[in-house]
Coordinates of C-alpha atoms (C1' of nucleotides) and ligand atoms in Angstrom, one line a residue:
Chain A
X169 CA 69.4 97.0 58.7
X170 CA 67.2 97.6 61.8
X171 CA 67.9 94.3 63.1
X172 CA 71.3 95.1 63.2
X173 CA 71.0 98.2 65.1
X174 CA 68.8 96.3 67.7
X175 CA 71.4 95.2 69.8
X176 CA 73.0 98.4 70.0
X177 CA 69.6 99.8 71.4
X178 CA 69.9 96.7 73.6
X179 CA 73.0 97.0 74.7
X180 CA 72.2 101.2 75.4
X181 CA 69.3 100.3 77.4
X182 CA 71.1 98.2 79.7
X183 CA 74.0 100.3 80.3
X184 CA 71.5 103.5 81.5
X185 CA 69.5 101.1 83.4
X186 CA 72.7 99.9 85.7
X187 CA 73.2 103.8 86.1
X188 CA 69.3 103.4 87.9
X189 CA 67.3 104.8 84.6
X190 CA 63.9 103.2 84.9
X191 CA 62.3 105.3 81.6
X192 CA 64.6 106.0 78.6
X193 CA 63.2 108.4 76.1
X194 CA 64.1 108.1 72.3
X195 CA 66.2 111.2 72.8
X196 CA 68.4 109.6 75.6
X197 CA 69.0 106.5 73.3
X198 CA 69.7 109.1 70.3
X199 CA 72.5 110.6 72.8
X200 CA 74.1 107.4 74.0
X201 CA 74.2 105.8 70.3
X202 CA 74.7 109.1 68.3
X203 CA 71.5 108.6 66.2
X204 CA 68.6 110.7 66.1
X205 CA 65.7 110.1 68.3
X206 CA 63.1 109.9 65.3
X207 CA 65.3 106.9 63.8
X208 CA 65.0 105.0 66.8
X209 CA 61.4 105.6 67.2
X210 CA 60.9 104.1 63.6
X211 CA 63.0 101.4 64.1
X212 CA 60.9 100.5 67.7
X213 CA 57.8 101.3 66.2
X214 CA 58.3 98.8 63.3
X215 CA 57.6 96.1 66.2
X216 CA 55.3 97.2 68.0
X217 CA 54.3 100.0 70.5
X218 CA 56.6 100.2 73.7
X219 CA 56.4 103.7 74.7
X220 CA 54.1 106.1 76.5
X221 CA 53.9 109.6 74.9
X222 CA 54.9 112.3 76.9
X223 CA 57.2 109.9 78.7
X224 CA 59.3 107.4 77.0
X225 CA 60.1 104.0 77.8
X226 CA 59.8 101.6 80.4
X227 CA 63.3 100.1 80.3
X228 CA 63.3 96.7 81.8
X229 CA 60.1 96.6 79.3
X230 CA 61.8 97.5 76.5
X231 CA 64.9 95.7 77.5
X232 CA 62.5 92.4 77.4
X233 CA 60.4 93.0 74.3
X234 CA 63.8 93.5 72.3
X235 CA 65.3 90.4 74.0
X236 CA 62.2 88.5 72.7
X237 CA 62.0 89.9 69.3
X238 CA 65.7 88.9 68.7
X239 CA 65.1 85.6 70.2
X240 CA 67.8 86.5 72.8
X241 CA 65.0 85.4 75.8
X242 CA 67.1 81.7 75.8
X243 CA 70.2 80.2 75.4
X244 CA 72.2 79.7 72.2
X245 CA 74.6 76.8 72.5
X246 CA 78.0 77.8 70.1
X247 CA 80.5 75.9 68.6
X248 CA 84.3 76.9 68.3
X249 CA 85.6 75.4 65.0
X250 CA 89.9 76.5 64.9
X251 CA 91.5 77.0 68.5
X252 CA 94.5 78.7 67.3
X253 CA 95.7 82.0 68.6
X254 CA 92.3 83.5 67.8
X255 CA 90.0 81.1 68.8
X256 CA 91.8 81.2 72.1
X257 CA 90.8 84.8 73.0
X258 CA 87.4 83.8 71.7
X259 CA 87.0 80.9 74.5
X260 CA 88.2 83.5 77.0
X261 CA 86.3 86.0 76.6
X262 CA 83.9 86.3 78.8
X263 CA 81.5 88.6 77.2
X264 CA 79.9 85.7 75.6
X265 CA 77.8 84.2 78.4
X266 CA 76.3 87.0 80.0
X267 CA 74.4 88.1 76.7
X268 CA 73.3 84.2 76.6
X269 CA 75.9 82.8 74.1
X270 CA 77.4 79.5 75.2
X271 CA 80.4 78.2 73.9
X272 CA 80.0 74.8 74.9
X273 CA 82.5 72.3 72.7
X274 CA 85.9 73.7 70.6
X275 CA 86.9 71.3 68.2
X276 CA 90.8 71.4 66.1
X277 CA 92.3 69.5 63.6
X278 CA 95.5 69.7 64.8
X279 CA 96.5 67.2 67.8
X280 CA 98.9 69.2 69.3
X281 CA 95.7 71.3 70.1
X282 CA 93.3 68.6 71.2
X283 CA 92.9 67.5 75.0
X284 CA 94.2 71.1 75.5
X285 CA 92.2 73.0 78.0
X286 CA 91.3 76.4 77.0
X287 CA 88.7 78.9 78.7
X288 CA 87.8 75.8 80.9
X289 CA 86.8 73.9 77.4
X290 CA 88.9 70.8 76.5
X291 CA 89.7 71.3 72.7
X292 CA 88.2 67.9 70.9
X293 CA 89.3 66.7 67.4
X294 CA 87.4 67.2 64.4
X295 CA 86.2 63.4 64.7
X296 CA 83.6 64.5 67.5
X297 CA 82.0 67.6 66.1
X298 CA 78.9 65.5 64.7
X299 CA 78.2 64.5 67.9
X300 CA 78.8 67.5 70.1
X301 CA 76.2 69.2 67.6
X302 CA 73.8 66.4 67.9
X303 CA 74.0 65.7 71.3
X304 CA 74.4 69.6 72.4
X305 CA 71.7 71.5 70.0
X306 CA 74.1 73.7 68.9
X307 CA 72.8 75.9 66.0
X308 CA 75.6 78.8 66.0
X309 CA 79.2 78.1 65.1
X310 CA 82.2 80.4 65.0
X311 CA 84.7 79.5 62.5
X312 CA 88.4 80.7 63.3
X313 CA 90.1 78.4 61.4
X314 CA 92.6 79.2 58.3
X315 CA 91.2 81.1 55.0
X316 CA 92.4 77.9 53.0
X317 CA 90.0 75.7 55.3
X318 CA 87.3 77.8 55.8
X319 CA 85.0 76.9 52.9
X320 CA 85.4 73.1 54.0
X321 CA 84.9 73.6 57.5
X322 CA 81.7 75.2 57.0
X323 CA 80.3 73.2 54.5
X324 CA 80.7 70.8 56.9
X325 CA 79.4 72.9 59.7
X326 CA 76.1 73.3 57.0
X327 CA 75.8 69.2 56.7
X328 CA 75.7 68.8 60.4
X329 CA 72.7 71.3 60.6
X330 CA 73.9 74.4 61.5
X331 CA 72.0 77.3 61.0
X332 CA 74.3 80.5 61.6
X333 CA 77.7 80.8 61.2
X334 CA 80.3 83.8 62.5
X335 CA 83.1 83.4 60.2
X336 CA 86.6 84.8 60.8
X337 CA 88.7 83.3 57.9
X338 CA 88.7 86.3 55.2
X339 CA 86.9 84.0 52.7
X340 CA 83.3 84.4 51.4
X341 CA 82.1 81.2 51.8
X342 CA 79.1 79.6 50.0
X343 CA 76.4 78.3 51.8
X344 CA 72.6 77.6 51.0
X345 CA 70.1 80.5 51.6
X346 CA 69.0 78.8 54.4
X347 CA 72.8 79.4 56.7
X348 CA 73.1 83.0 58.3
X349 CA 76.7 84.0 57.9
X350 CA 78.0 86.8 59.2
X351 CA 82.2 87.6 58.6
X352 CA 84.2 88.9 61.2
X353 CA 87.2 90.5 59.0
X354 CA 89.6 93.4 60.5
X355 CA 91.3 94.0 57.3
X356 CA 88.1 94.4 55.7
X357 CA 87.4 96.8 57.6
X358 CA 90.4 98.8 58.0
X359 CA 90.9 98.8 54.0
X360 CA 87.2 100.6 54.0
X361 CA 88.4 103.1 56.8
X362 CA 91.4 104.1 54.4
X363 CA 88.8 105.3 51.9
X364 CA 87.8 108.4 54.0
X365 CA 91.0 109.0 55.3
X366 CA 92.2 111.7 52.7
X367 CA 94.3 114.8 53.9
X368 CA 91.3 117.4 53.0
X369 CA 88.5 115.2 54.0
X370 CA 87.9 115.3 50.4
X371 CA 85.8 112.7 48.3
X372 CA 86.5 111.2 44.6
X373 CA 83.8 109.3 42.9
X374 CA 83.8 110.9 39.5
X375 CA 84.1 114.3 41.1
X376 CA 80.2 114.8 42.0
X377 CA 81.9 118.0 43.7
X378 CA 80.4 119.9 41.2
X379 CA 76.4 120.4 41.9
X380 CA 76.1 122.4 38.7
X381 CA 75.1 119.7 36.2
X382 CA 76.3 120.4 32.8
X383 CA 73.1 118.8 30.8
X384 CA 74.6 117.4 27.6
Chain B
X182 CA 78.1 101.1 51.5
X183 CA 79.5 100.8 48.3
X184 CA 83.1 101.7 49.9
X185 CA 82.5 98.7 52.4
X186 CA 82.3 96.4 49.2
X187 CA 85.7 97.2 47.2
X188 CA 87.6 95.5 49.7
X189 CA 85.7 92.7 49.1
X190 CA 86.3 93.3 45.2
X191 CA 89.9 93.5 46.3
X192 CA 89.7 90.4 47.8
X193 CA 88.5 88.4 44.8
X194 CA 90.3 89.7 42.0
X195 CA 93.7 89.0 44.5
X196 CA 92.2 85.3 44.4
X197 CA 91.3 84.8 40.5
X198 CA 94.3 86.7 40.1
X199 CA 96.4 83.9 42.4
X200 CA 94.3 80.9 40.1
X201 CA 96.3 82.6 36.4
X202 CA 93.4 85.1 35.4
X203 CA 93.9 88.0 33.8
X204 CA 91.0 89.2 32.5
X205 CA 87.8 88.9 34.6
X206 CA 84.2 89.5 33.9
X207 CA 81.8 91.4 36.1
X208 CA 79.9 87.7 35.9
X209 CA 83.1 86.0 37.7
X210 CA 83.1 88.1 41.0
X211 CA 79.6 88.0 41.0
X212 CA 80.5 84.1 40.9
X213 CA 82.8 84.1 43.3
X214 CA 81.4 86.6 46.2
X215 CA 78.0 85.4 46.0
X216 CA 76.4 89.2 44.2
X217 CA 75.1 89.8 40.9
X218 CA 77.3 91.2 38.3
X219 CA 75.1 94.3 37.7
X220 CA 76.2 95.1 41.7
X221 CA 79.9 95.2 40.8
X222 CA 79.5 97.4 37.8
X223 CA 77.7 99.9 39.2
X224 CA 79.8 99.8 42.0
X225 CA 83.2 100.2 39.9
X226 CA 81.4 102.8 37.0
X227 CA 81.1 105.0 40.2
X228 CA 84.7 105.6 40.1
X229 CA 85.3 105.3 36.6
X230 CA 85.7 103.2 33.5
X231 CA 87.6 100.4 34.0
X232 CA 86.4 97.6 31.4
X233 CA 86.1 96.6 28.2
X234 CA 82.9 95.6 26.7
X235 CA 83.3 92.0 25.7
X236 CA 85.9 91.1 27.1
X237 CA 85.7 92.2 31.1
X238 CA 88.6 93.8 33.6
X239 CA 92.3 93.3 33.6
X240 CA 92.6 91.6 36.9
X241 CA 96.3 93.8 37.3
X242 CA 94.7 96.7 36.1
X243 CA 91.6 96.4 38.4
X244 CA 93.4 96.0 41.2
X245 CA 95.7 98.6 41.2
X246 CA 92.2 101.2 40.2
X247 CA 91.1 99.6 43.5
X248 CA 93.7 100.2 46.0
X249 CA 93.8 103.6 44.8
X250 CA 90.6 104.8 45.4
X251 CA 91.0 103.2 48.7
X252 CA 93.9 104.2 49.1
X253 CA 96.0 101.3 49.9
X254 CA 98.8 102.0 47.5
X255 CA 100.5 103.0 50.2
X256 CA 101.4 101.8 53.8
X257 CA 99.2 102.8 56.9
X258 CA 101.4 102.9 60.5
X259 CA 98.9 101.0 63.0
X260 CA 99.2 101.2 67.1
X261 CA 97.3 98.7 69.0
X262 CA 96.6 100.2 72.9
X263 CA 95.6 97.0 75.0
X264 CA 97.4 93.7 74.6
X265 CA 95.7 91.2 76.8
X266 CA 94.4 88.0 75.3
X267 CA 92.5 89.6 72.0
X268 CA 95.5 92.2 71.6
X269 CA 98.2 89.7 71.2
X270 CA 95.8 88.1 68.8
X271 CA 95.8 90.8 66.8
X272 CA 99.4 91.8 66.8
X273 CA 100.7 88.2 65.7
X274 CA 97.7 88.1 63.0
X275 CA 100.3 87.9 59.9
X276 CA 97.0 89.2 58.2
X277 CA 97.7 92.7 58.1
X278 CA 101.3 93.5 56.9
X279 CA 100.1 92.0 53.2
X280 CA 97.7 94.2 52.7
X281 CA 99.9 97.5 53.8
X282 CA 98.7 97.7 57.1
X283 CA 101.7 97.8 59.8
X284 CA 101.2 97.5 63.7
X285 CA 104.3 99.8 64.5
X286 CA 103.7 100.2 68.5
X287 CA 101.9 98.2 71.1
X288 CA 100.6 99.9 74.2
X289 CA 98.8 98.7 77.5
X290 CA 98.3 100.1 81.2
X291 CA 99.1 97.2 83.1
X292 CA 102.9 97.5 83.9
X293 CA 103.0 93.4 83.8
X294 CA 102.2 93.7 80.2
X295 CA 104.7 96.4 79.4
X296 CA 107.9 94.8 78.6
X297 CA 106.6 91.6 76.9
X298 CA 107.2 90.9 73.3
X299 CA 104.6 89.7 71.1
X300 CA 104.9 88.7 67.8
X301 CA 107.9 91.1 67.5
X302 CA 107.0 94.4 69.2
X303 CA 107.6 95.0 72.7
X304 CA 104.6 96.5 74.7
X305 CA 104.9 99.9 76.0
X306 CA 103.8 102.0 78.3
X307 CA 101.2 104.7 77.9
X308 CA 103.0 107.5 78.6
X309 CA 105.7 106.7 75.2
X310 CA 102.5 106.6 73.1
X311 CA 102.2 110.3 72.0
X312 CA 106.0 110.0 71.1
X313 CA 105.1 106.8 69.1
X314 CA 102.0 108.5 67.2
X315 CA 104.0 111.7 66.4
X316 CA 107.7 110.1 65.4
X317 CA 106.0 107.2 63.3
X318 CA 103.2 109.3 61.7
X319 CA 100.7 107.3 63.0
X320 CA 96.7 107.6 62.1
X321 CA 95.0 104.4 62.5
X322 CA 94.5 103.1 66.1
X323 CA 93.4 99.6 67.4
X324 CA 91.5 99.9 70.6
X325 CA 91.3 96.4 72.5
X326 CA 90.8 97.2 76.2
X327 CA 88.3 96.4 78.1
X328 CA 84.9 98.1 78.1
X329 CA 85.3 100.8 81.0
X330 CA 88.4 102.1 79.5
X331 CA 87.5 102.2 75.8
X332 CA 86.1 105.9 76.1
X333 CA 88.9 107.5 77.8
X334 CA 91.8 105.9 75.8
X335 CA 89.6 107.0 72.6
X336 CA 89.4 110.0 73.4
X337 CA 93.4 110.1 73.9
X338 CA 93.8 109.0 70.9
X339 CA 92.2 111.2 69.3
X340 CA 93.7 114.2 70.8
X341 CA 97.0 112.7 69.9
X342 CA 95.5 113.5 66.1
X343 CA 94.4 109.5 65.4
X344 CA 92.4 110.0 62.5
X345 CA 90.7 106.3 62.4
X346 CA 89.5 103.4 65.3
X347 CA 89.3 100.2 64.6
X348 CA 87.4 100.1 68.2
X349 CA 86.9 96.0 69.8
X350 CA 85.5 97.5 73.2
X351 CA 81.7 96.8 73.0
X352 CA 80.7 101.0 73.8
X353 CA 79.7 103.5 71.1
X354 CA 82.3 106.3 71.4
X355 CA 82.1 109.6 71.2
X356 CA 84.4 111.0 68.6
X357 CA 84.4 114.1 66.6
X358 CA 83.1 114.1 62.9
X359 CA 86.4 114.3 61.6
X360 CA 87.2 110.3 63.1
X361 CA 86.8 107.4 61.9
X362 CA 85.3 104.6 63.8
X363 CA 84.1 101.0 62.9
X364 CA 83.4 98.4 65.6
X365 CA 84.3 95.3 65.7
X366 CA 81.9 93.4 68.7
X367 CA 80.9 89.9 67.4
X368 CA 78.5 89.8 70.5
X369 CA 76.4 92.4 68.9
X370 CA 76.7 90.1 65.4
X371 CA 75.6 86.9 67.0
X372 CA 73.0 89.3 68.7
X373 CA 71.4 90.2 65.5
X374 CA 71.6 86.7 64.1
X375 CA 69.7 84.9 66.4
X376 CA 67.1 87.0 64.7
X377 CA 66.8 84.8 61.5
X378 CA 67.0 81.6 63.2
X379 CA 63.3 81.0 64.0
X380 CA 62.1 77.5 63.5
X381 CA 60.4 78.0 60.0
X382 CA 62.2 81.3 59.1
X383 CA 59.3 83.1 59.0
X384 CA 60.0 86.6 59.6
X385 CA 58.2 88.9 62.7
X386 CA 58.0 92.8 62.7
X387 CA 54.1 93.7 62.7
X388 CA 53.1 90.8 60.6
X389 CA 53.5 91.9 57.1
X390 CA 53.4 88.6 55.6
X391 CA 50.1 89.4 54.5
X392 CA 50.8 90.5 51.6
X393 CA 47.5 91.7 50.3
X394 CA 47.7 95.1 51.9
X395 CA 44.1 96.1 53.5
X396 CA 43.5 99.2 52.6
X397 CA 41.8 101.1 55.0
Chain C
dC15 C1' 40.6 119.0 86.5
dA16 C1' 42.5 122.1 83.1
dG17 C1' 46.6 123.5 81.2
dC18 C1' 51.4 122.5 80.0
dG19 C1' 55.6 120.4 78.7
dA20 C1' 57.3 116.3 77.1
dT21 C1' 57.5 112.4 74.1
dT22 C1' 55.6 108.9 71.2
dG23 C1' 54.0 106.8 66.8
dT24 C1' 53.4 107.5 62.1
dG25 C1' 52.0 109.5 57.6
dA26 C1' 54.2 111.9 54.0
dC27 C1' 58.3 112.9 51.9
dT28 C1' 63.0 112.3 50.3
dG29 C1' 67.0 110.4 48.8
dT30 C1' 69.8 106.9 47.9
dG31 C1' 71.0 102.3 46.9
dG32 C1' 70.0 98.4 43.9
dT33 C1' 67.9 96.2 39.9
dT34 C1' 66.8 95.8 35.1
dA35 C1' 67.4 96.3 30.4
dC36 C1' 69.8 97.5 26.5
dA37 C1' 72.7 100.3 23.3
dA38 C1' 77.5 100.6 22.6
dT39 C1' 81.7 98.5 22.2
dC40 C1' 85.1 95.1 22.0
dC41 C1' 87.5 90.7 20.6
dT42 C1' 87.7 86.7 17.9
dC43 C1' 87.3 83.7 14.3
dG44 C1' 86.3 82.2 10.0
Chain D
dC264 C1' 87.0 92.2 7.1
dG265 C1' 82.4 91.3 8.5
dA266 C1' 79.4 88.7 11.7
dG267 C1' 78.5 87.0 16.2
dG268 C1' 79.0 86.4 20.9
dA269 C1' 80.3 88.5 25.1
dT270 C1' 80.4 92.1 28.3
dT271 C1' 80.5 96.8 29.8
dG272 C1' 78.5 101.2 31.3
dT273 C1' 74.4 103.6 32.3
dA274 C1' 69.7 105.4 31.8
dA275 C1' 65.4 104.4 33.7
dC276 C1' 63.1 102.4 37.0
dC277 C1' 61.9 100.6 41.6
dA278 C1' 62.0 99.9 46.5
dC279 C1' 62.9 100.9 50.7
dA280 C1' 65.4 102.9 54.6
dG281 C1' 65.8 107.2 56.9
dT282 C1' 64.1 112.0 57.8
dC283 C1' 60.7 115.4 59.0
dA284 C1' 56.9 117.1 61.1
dC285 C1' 53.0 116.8 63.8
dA286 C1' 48.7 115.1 65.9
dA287 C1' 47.7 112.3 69.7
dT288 C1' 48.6 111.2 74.2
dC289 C1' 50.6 111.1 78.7
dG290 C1' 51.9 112.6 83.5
dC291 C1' 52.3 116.3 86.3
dT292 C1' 51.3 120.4 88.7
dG293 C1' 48.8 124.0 90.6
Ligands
NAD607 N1 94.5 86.4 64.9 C1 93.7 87.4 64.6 O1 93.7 88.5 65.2 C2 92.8 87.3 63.4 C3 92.1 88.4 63.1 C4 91.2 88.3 62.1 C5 91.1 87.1 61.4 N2 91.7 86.0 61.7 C6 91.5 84.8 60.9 O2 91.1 83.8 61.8 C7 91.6 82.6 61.4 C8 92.4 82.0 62.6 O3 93.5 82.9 62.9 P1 94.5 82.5 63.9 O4 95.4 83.7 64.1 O5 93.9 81.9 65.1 O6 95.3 81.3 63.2 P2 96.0 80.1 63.8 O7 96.8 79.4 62.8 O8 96.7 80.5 65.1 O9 94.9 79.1 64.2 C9 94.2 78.3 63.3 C10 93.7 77.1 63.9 O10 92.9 76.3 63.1 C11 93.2 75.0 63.1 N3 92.8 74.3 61.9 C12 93.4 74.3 60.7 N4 92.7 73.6 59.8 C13 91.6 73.2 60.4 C14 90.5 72.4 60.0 N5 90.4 71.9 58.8 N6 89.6 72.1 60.9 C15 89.7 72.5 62.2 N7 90.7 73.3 62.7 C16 91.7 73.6 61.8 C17 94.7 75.0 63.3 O11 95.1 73.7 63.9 C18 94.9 76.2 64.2 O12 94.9 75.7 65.6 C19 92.4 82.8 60.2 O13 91.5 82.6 59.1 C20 92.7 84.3 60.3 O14 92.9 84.8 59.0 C21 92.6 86.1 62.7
NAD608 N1 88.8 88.3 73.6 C1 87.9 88.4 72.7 O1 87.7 87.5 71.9 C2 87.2 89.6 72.5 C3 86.2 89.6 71.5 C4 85.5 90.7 71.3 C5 85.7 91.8 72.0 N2 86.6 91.9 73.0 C6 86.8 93.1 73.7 O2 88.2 93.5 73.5 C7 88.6 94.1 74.7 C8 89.8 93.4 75.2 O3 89.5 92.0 75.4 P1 90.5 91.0 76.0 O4 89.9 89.7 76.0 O5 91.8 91.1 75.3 O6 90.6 91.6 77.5 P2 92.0 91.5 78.4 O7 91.5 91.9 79.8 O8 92.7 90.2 78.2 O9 92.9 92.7 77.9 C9 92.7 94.0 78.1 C10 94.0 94.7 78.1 O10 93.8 96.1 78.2 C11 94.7 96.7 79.1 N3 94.2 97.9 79.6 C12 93.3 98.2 80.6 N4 93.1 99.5 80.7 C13 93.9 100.1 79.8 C14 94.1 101.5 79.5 N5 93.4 102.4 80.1 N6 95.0 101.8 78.6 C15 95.7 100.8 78.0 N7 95.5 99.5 78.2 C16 94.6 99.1 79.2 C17 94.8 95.6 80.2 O11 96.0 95.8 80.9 C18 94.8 94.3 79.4 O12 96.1 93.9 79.0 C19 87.5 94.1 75.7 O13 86.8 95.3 75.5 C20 86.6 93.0 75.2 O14 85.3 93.2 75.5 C21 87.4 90.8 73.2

DNA sequence: CAGCGATTGTGACTGTGGTTACAATCCTCG
DNA sequence: CGAGGATTGTAACCACAGTCACAATCGCTG
């Protein structure tokens, strides 16, 4: 849970330090993120001590020291696994590099997509995946492929060695303890949103509304 | 939290359902999304009884319970404002109609986009979308554009009365209490990640693998 | 250099989410 | 129709994430 609210601190610092902030204070980070300032000091402190009291944080410090603890002080070589409409964007976007994130080989198992070039990436067949992750260190692989193909294509992703895995096929794949996977789903998401979404604001859940507790 | 994991449910039961089951245990969706059965009881018992002791759920019966308390017996009108590369993505995703969801209006700035059709809806311009929120009793909003624009458009949206984001811009918005926002950034995912994948998978934060606490 | 305002780091507390264990209940089958 | 196996629903328990409050510390200023 704090590791996932790492990069958002991350990604807070940097934005006030392109606006010339050269000390952050846990307050300013509570503002940017909408959190409080105590949560963020907890979360921060849980690694170590970055701040100076009375003054806050030494961004391009803190910027580094959370860069290191999430291993993001190096490269991570990616694999794209299903170049259809949605892989596409992926390749594209170019929001990947800057934070270190390399696509560096897409692979398809459909011929009409191979020797395309996308996102200045030749799309390879399946065939040549081994190698690309062999030859390329690549221990991250996003999965856009279909939900019916998902579980295979990642259980071969797993035999080839890879470690993590961002999967956008609505599937919940198994995978050994030892594979990260985290699942990219928007209808997921949007059937959770729905949930709160009721005229009044109102919630169910065995109609806990009522705080006097009948005892039995 | 528990909200976030009756899609999932959803998900499951619409798959054993697919394979001839009728009746399913708390033991097979454990099975099948990788949880322990005790999870999924609790989880459903929070909205009611929905079992039978020694025998399990009715698959039907379950699902319809489910898309109730999420509210997804009905259909939800979806605009999508920014239809560059990720945005058409989205729109020709055949993903969301099944599961109620309906992208009824497609908006973007840039007058080259406006015109286009994709995947069956023809991009407008900005200044129709209040007309499209209001005539087609729209409340759920897809937010794709890029980074500098997310806040402004947001907050657009939610003066035109959009009640939920489904927000792809990598920023934390400002919203009111009363709106819905989930992010969707897998930048931030692969971010957090990178966090597990240390060589041995030992585990950092302050060195509490001792586990023989010293006491003071 | 003392006093002051600001801000951190953390101990203590709280609440909530998850796990465990089991009585209650149900279906089946002989 | 009674016994047995299966499975639920939940009470009791546990763990831990988040909140609160404050002493400790810092830089600044006069
Ligand atoms: N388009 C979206 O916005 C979107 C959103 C969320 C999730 N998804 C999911 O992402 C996945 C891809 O969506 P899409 O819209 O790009 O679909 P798509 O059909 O356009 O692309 C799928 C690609 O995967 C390739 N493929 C099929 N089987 C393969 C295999 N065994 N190995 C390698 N490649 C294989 C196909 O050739 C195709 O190019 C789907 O699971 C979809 O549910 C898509
Ligand atoms: N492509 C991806 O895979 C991907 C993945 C994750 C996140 N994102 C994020 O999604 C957003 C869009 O990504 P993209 O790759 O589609 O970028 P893009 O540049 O291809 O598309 C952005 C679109 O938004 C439109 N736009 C700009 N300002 C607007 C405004 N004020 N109102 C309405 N429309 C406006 C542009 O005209 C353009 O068509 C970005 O914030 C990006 O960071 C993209």
């Amino acid at each position: 849970m704090v590791v996932e609210r790492l990069p958002l601190y991350l990604r807070a610092i940097s934005n006030l330090t392109k606006q010339g902030r050269e000390v952050i204070s846990s307050q300013d980070l509570g503002a940017e993120l909408h959190t409080t300032p105590a949560q963020i000091r907890k979360d921060l402190s849980y690694f170590g001590r970055f701040g100076k009291q009375g003054r806050g944080y030494h961004a391009g410090r803190l910027l580094e020291e959370l860069r290191h603890i999430l291993q993001l002080d190096r490269t991570w070589n990616v694999t794209l696994v299903g170049v259809g409409r949605l892989g596409k964007a992926i390749i594209s976007y170019p929001g990947f590099a800057p934070q270190g994130f390399r696509i560096v080989a897409a692979f398809d198992a459909d011929s009409r997509q191979v020797g395309q070039l996308v996102g200045g990436l030749t799309v390879q067949p399946m065939s040549e995946l081994e190698r690309a992750v062999r030859e390329k260190d690549v221990s991250i692989a996003i999965v856009a492929v279909p939900a019916t193909q998902a579980q295979a294509v990642i259980q071969d992703l797993v035999k080839l060695g890879i470690r993590a895995i961002l999967n956008y096929a609505p599937v919940t794949p198994r995978v050994p303890d030892s594979v990260r996977v985290k699942a990219i789903d928007p209808v997921l998401t949007l059937q959770s949103i729905t949930y709160y979404l009721r005229p009044d604001g109102a919630s169910l859940a065995g109609e806990e509304e009522q705080d006097e507790r009948t005892p039995v």
